mmCIF file of C-alpha atoms and ligand atoms in Angstrom:
data_model
loop_
_atom_site.group_PDB
_atom_site.id
_atom_site.type_symbol
_atom_site.label_atom_id
_atom_site.label_comp_id
_atom_site.label_asym_id
_atom_site.label_seq_id
_atom_site.Cartn_x
_atom_site.Cartn_y
_atom_site.Cartn_z
ATOM 1 C CA MET A 1007 -26.059 27.362 31.122
ATOM 2 C CA SER A 1008 -22.674 26.586 31.790
ATOM 3 C CA SER A 1009 -22.604 22.498 30.906
ATOM 4 C CA MET A 1010 -24.966 24.014 27.632
ATOM 5 C CA SER A 1011 -22.034 25.853 27.097
ATOM 6 C CA GLY A 1012 -19.565 23.237 28.181
ATOM 7 C CA GLY A 1013 -20.971 20.661 25.605
ATOM 8 C CA ARG A 1014 -20.744 23.469 22.977
ATOM 9 C CA LYS A 1015 -16.812 23.624 22.861
ATOM 10 C CA MET A 1016 -16.595 19.349 23.575
ATOM 11 C CA SER A 1017 -18.572 19.212 20.265
ATOM 12 C CA VAL A 1018 -16.422 22.271 18.598
ATOM 13 C CA LEU A 1019 -13.426 20.462 19.397
ATOM 14 C CA GLN A 1020 -15.362 17.402 18.364
ATOM 15 C CA ILE A 1021 -15.391 18.561 15.298
ATOM 16 C CA VAL A 1022 -12.075 20.065 14.735
ATOM 17 C CA VAL A 1023 -9.980 16.741 15.658
ATOM 18 C CA LEU A 1024 -12.890 15.274 13.756
ATOM 19 C CA VAL A 1025 -12.048 17.540 10.479
ATOM 20 C CA LEU A 1026 -8.208 16.426 11.176
ATOM 21 C CA ALA A 1027 -8.814 13.792 11.181
ATOM 22 C CA ILE A 1028 -9.983 13.305 7.961
ATOM 23 C CA VAL A 1029 -7.611 15.375 6.497
ATOM 24 C CA LEU A 1030 -4.423 13.572 7.890
ATOM 25 C CA ILE A 1031 -6.288 10.228 6.297
ATOM 26 C CA ALA A 1032 -6.304 11.235 3.115
ATOM 27 C CA PHE A 1033 -2.979 12.624 3.046
ATOM 28 C CA ILE A 1034 -1.805 9.128 3.978
ATOM 29 C CA SER A 1035 -4.248 7.962 1.182
ATOM 30 C CA TRP A 1036 -2.827 10.235 -1.061
ATOM 31 C CA TRP A 1037 0.940 9.239 -0.336
ATOM 32 C CA PHE A 1038 0.675 6.197 -0.683
ATOM 33 C CA PHE A 1039 -1.863 5.427 -3.208
ATOM 34 C CA GLY A 1040 0.808 8.574 -5.077
ATOM 35 C CA LYS A 1041 3.781 6.224 -4.385
ATOM 36 C CA HIS A 1042 1.643 3.335 -5.831
ATOM 37 C CA ASP A 1043 1.138 4.938 -9.063
ATOM 38 C CA THR A 1044 4.121 6.242 -9.470
ATOM 39 C CA GLY A 1045 6.428 3.360 -8.694
ATOM 40 C CA ALA A 1046 4.820 0.638 -10.704
ATOM 41 C CA VAL A 1047 4.178 -0.376 -14.257
ATOM 42 C CA ASN A 1048 1.760 -2.372 -16.257
ATOM 43 C CA ALA A 1049 3.169 -4.121 -18.686
ATOM 44 C CA THR A 1050 1.370 -3.958 -21.867
ATOM 45 C CA MET A 1051 0.067 -7.051 -24.602
ATOM 46 C CA VAL A 1052 2.213 -6.867 -27.683
ATOM 47 C CA GLY A 1053 0.790 -9.377 -30.513
ATOM 48 C CA ASP A 1054 0.590 -12.585 -27.882
ATOM 49 C CA HIS A 1055 2.853 -11.587 -25.030
ATOM 50 C CA GLN A 1056 3.252 -8.788 -22.703
ATOM 51 C CA GLN A 1057 6.108 -6.908 -22.008
ATOM 52 C CA VAL A 1058 7.913 -3.923 -20.107
ATOM 53 C CA GLU A 1059 11.077 -1.851 -20.352
ATOM 54 C CA ILE A 1060 12.526 -1.772 -17.169
ATOM 55 C CA LYS A 1061 15.621 1.476 -17.698
ATOM 56 C CA VAL A 1062 19.289 0.264 -16.221
ATOM 57 C CA ASP A 1063 20.198 4.045 -15.061
ATOM 58 C CA GLY A 1064 22.242 3.928 -11.638
ATOM 59 C CA GLY A 1065 19.236 1.135 -10.724
ATOM 60 C CA TYR A 1066 15.952 -0.422 -12.146
ATOM 61 C CA SER A 1067 12.941 2.336 -13.257
ATOM 62 C CA PRO A 1068 10.664 2.113 -12.739
ATOM 63 C CA GLU A 1069 11.441 0.237 -9.745
ATOM 64 C CA THR A 1070 8.393 -2.716 -9.680
ATOM 65 C CA VAL A 1071 6.801 -3.922 -12.907
ATOM 66 C CA VAL A 1072 3.360 -5.499 -13.125
ATOM 67 C CA LEU A 1073 2.418 -8.762 -15.660
ATOM 68 C CA LYS A 1074 -0.310 -10.696 -15.978
ATOM 69 C CA GLN A 1075 -0.593 -14.310 -14.410
ATOM 70 C CA GLY A 1076 -0.734 -16.709 -16.936
ATOM 71 C CA VAL A 1077 0.369 -14.495 -20.377
ATOM 72 C CA PRO A 1078 3.651 -14.953 -21.477
ATOM 73 C CA ALA A 1079 6.260 -12.101 -20.819
ATOM 74 C CA GLN A 1080 8.895 -10.301 -21.819
ATOM 75 C CA LEU A 1081 11.223 -7.827 -19.377
ATOM 76 C CA ILE A 1082 13.196 -5.704 -21.698
ATOM 77 C CA PHE A 1083 16.655 -4.418 -20.156
ATOM 78 C CA ASN A 1084 17.521 -1.309 -21.359
ATOM 79 C CA ARG A 1085 21.134 -0.556 -20.173
ATOM 80 C CA LEU A 1086 22.134 2.932 -20.328
ATOM 81 C CA ASP A 1087 24.317 2.588 -17.210
ATOM 82 C CA LYS A 1088 27.768 1.749 -18.786
ATOM 83 C CA SER A 1089 29.144 0.457 -14.673
ATOM 84 C CA ASN A 1090 30.116 -2.917 -14.159
ATOM 85 C CA CYS A 1091 27.860 -2.984 -11.123
ATOM 86 C CA LEU A 1092 24.920 -2.682 -12.851
ATOM 87 C CA ASP A 1093 25.747 -6.086 -15.383
ATOM 88 C CA GLU A 1094 24.432 -9.110 -14.286
ATOM 89 C CA VAL A 1095 20.250 -8.894 -12.848
ATOM 90 C CA VAL A 1096 19.606 -11.561 -10.493
ATOM 91 C CA PHE A 1097 16.339 -13.117 -10.185
ATOM 92 C CA PRO A 1098 17.097 -15.937 -7.191
ATOM 93 C CA ASP A 1099 13.360 -17.247 -6.880
ATOM 94 C CA GLN A 1100 12.771 -17.561 -10.898
ATOM 95 C CA GLY A 1101 16.538 -18.949 -11.220
ATOM 96 C CA ILE A 1102 16.837 -16.381 -14.096
ATOM 97 C CA ASP A 1103 20.867 -14.802 -13.646
ATOM 98 C CA GLU A 1104 21.482 -12.849 -17.467
ATOM 99 C CA LYS A 1105 24.291 -10.520 -17.903
ATOM 100 C CA LEU A 1106 23.346 -7.186 -19.859
ATOM 101 C CA PRO A 1107 25.043 -5.470 -22.249
ATOM 102 C CA ALA A 1108 26.032 -1.851 -21.824
ATOM 103 C CA GLU A 1109 24.097 0.550 -23.677
ATOM 104 C CA ALA A 1110 22.230 -2.218 -25.364
ATOM 105 C CA VAL A 1111 19.099 -3.856 -25.149
ATOM 106 C CA LYS A 1112 18.145 -7.488 -23.351
ATOM 107 C CA LYS A 1113 14.527 -9.595 -23.702
ATOM 108 C CA ILE A 1114 14.336 -11.515 -20.669
ATOM 109 C CA PRO A 1115 11.460 -14.453 -20.338
ATOM 110 C CA PHE A 1116 10.076 -14.475 -17.376
ATOM 111 C CA ASN A 1117 7.677 -17.436 -15.924
ATOM 112 C CA THR A 1118 4.042 -16.059 -15.229
ATOM 113 C CA ASP A 1119 2.273 -19.328 -13.838
ATOM 114 C CA GLN A 1120 2.277 -18.731 -10.278
ATOM 115 C CA ALA A 1121 0.972 -15.076 -8.768
ATOM 116 C CA GLY A 1122 2.961 -13.320 -6.742
ATOM 117 C CA GLU A 1123 6.283 -10.818 -5.380
ATOM 118 C CA TYR A 1124 9.417 -11.685 -7.313
ATOM 119 C CA SER A 1125 12.418 -9.109 -6.065
ATOM 120 C CA TYR A 1126 15.700 -8.558 -8.474
ATOM 121 C CA ALA A 1127 18.776 -7.579 -7.671
ATOM 122 C CA CYS A 1128 22.343 -6.721 -9.814
ATOM 123 C CA GLY A 1129 24.772 -9.535 -9.412
ATOM 124 C CA MET A 1130 26.271 -7.851 -6.292
ATOM 125 C CA ASN A 1131 22.314 -7.131 -4.666
ATOM 126 C CA MET A 1132 23.104 -3.312 -4.741
ATOM 127 C CA PHE A 1133 20.093 -2.192 -6.467
ATOM 128 C CA HIS A 1134 16.352 -4.208 -6.202
ATOM 129 C CA GLY A 1135 13.793 -3.968 -8.434
ATOM 130 C CA LYS A 1136 10.237 -5.899 -8.334
ATOM 131 C CA VAL A 1137 8.341 -7.617 -10.682
ATOM 132 C CA ILE A 1138 4.633 -8.615 -9.041
ATOM 133 C CA VAL A 1139 2.687 -11.591 -11.076
ATOM 134 C CA LYS A 1140 -1.228 -11.468 -10.106
HETATM 135 CU CU1 CU B 1706 26.312 -4.016 -8.163
#
């Protein structure tokens, strides 16, 4: 009888651990996917090309944009920030090094032939963003 109740205690503990594990996994996936949802923005098709606006204001917003592979793309940098720090944007992997005029919009064509993740930064490599081609 004592071994029966001992077995029952074990199973209750196991259920508690299992429930806690499920709650923890649910929380982690919510956290993980939630971050992805708010972090990455997909480009939208406009005529024959895709485009996405990136606000430049104390950093890049959205920080990550997603482009479709093989579709001509334009990144539209909208620089609201007057500080010199963000007056240049550099994509080392794509050989792009462009000036961003203050309080203006600059359209930068982006080659989407190759899938991959392309990081970019301001001229001083202080602020960072990412373009994902897939
Ligand atoms: Cu900078």
